[in-house]
C-alpha atoms as one frame of an Amber mdcrd trajectory, in Angstrom:
protein
 211.122 181.309  91.827 214.253 182.057  93.866 217.865 182.051  92.766 220.707
 181.578  95.204 224.373 182.411  95.390 225.910 179.165  96.674 229.333 179.338
  98.290 231.141 176.477 100.056 228.000 174.351 100.190 225.873 177.071 101.811
 223.398 179.605 100.540 225.179 182.911 100.826 222.317 185.037  99.498 218.982
 184.719  97.725 217.451 186.772  94.929 213.671 186.645  95.125 213.308 187.511
  91.450 215.421 187.299  88.284 218.966 188.286  89.405 219.699 189.799  85.992
 216.961 192.360  86.607 218.171 193.490  90.022 221.974 193.095  90.012 224.896
 194.137  87.877 225.669 191.325  85.383 228.962 190.533  87.155 227.083 189.987
  90.432 223.995 188.350  88.902 226.233 185.596  87.528 226.721 184.291  91.086
 222.954 183.724  91.501 222.957 180.689  89.239 221.051 178.098  91.284 217.280
 177.765  91.592 216.261 176.946  95.147 212.940 176.068  96.830 210.772 178.808
  98.319 211.655 177.778 101.873 215.398 178.250 101.266 217.073 180.870 103.444
 220.507 182.430 103.819 222.793 180.056 105.708 220.971 176.880 104.641 223.105
 174.110 103.224 223.100 173.083  99.570 224.438 169.557  99.030 224.299 167.735
  95.686 221.488 169.968  94.481 219.357 169.538  97.604 218.426 172.001 100.322
 219.723 171.057 103.780 218.206 172.968 106.682 220.533 173.446 109.655 219.729
 171.717 112.925 217.832 174.046 115.249 219.893 175.179 118.219 219.395 173.287
 121.454 216.941 175.051 123.739 218.546 177.205 126.395 218.013 175.819 129.860
 218.765 178.260 132.605 220.576 176.631 135.508 219.227 177.782 138.814 221.706
 179.551 141.009 221.035 179.168 144.721 221.616 182.395 146.662 221.696 183.411
 150.313 218.080 184.615 149.970 217.025 181.188 148.648 218.626 179.566 151.681
 217.065 181.986 154.149 213.477 181.551 152.905 213.283 177.906 153.983 214.624
 178.417 157.501 212.747 178.592 160.769 212.699 181.905 162.619 215.450 180.741
 164.988 217.600 179.617 162.045 216.997 182.930 160.228 218.181 184.785 163.328
 221.393 182.719 163.407 221.804 183.253 159.633 221.263 187.015 159.802 223.672
 187.436 162.712 226.376 185.127 161.310 226.319 183.369 164.660 228.260 180.315
 163.465 231.451 180.119 161.394 229.696 177.642 159.090 227.187 180.354 158.117
 229.990 182.715 157.123 231.607 179.951 155.057 228.352 179.083 153.294 227.529
 182.725 152.493 231.013 183.150 150.986 230.461 180.103 148.745 227.116 181.221
 147.294 225.708 181.330 144.656 225.866 177.672 143.663 224.067 175.289 141.352
 222.002 172.461 142.866 224.876 170.060 143.615 226.875 172.764 145.354 223.821
 174.071 147.209 223.024 170.564 148.457 226.581 170.170 149.737 226.386 173.483
 151.588 223.032 172.595 153.128 224.423 169.226 154.267 227.305 171.155 155.830
 224.875 173.395 157.763 222.816 170.398 158.908 225.940 168.517 160.075 226.990
 171.583 162.081 223.493 171.788 163.646 222.993 175.267 162.223 219.779 174.256
 160.448 217.557 171.168 160.617 217.228 168.554 157.902 213.595 169.644 157.571
 214.721 173.196 156.741 217.299 171.891 154.269 214.603 169.838 152.530 212.293
 172.856 152.466 215.038 175.019 150.916 215.637 172.476 148.163 211.902 171.819
 147.738
């Protein structure tokens, strides 16, 4: 049987045995609520019932598109232009990276419109 110290509707701490046997009487007095075995510090306690917190949303890493990501989908001729900064659009795009997908798509469209890379290469890069 567990006893909990409840404070502001949350379990502050749990005693896994009789609090009077492990704490000073002044402290043991705070452990005055029996809680279920699955109770944990930080759980809610509302109207005598255990309330488990919502699990955090899963972390989803947002891909960042880099100059290397762009280069890998290019033809040899396009890679040569890219490596030599042979067009002002290339310099602009490199300065704007890294970007998330929407920004990367805009930059690729910019390179295609300037005839720096083909639409096929742009599709391959995004692929």
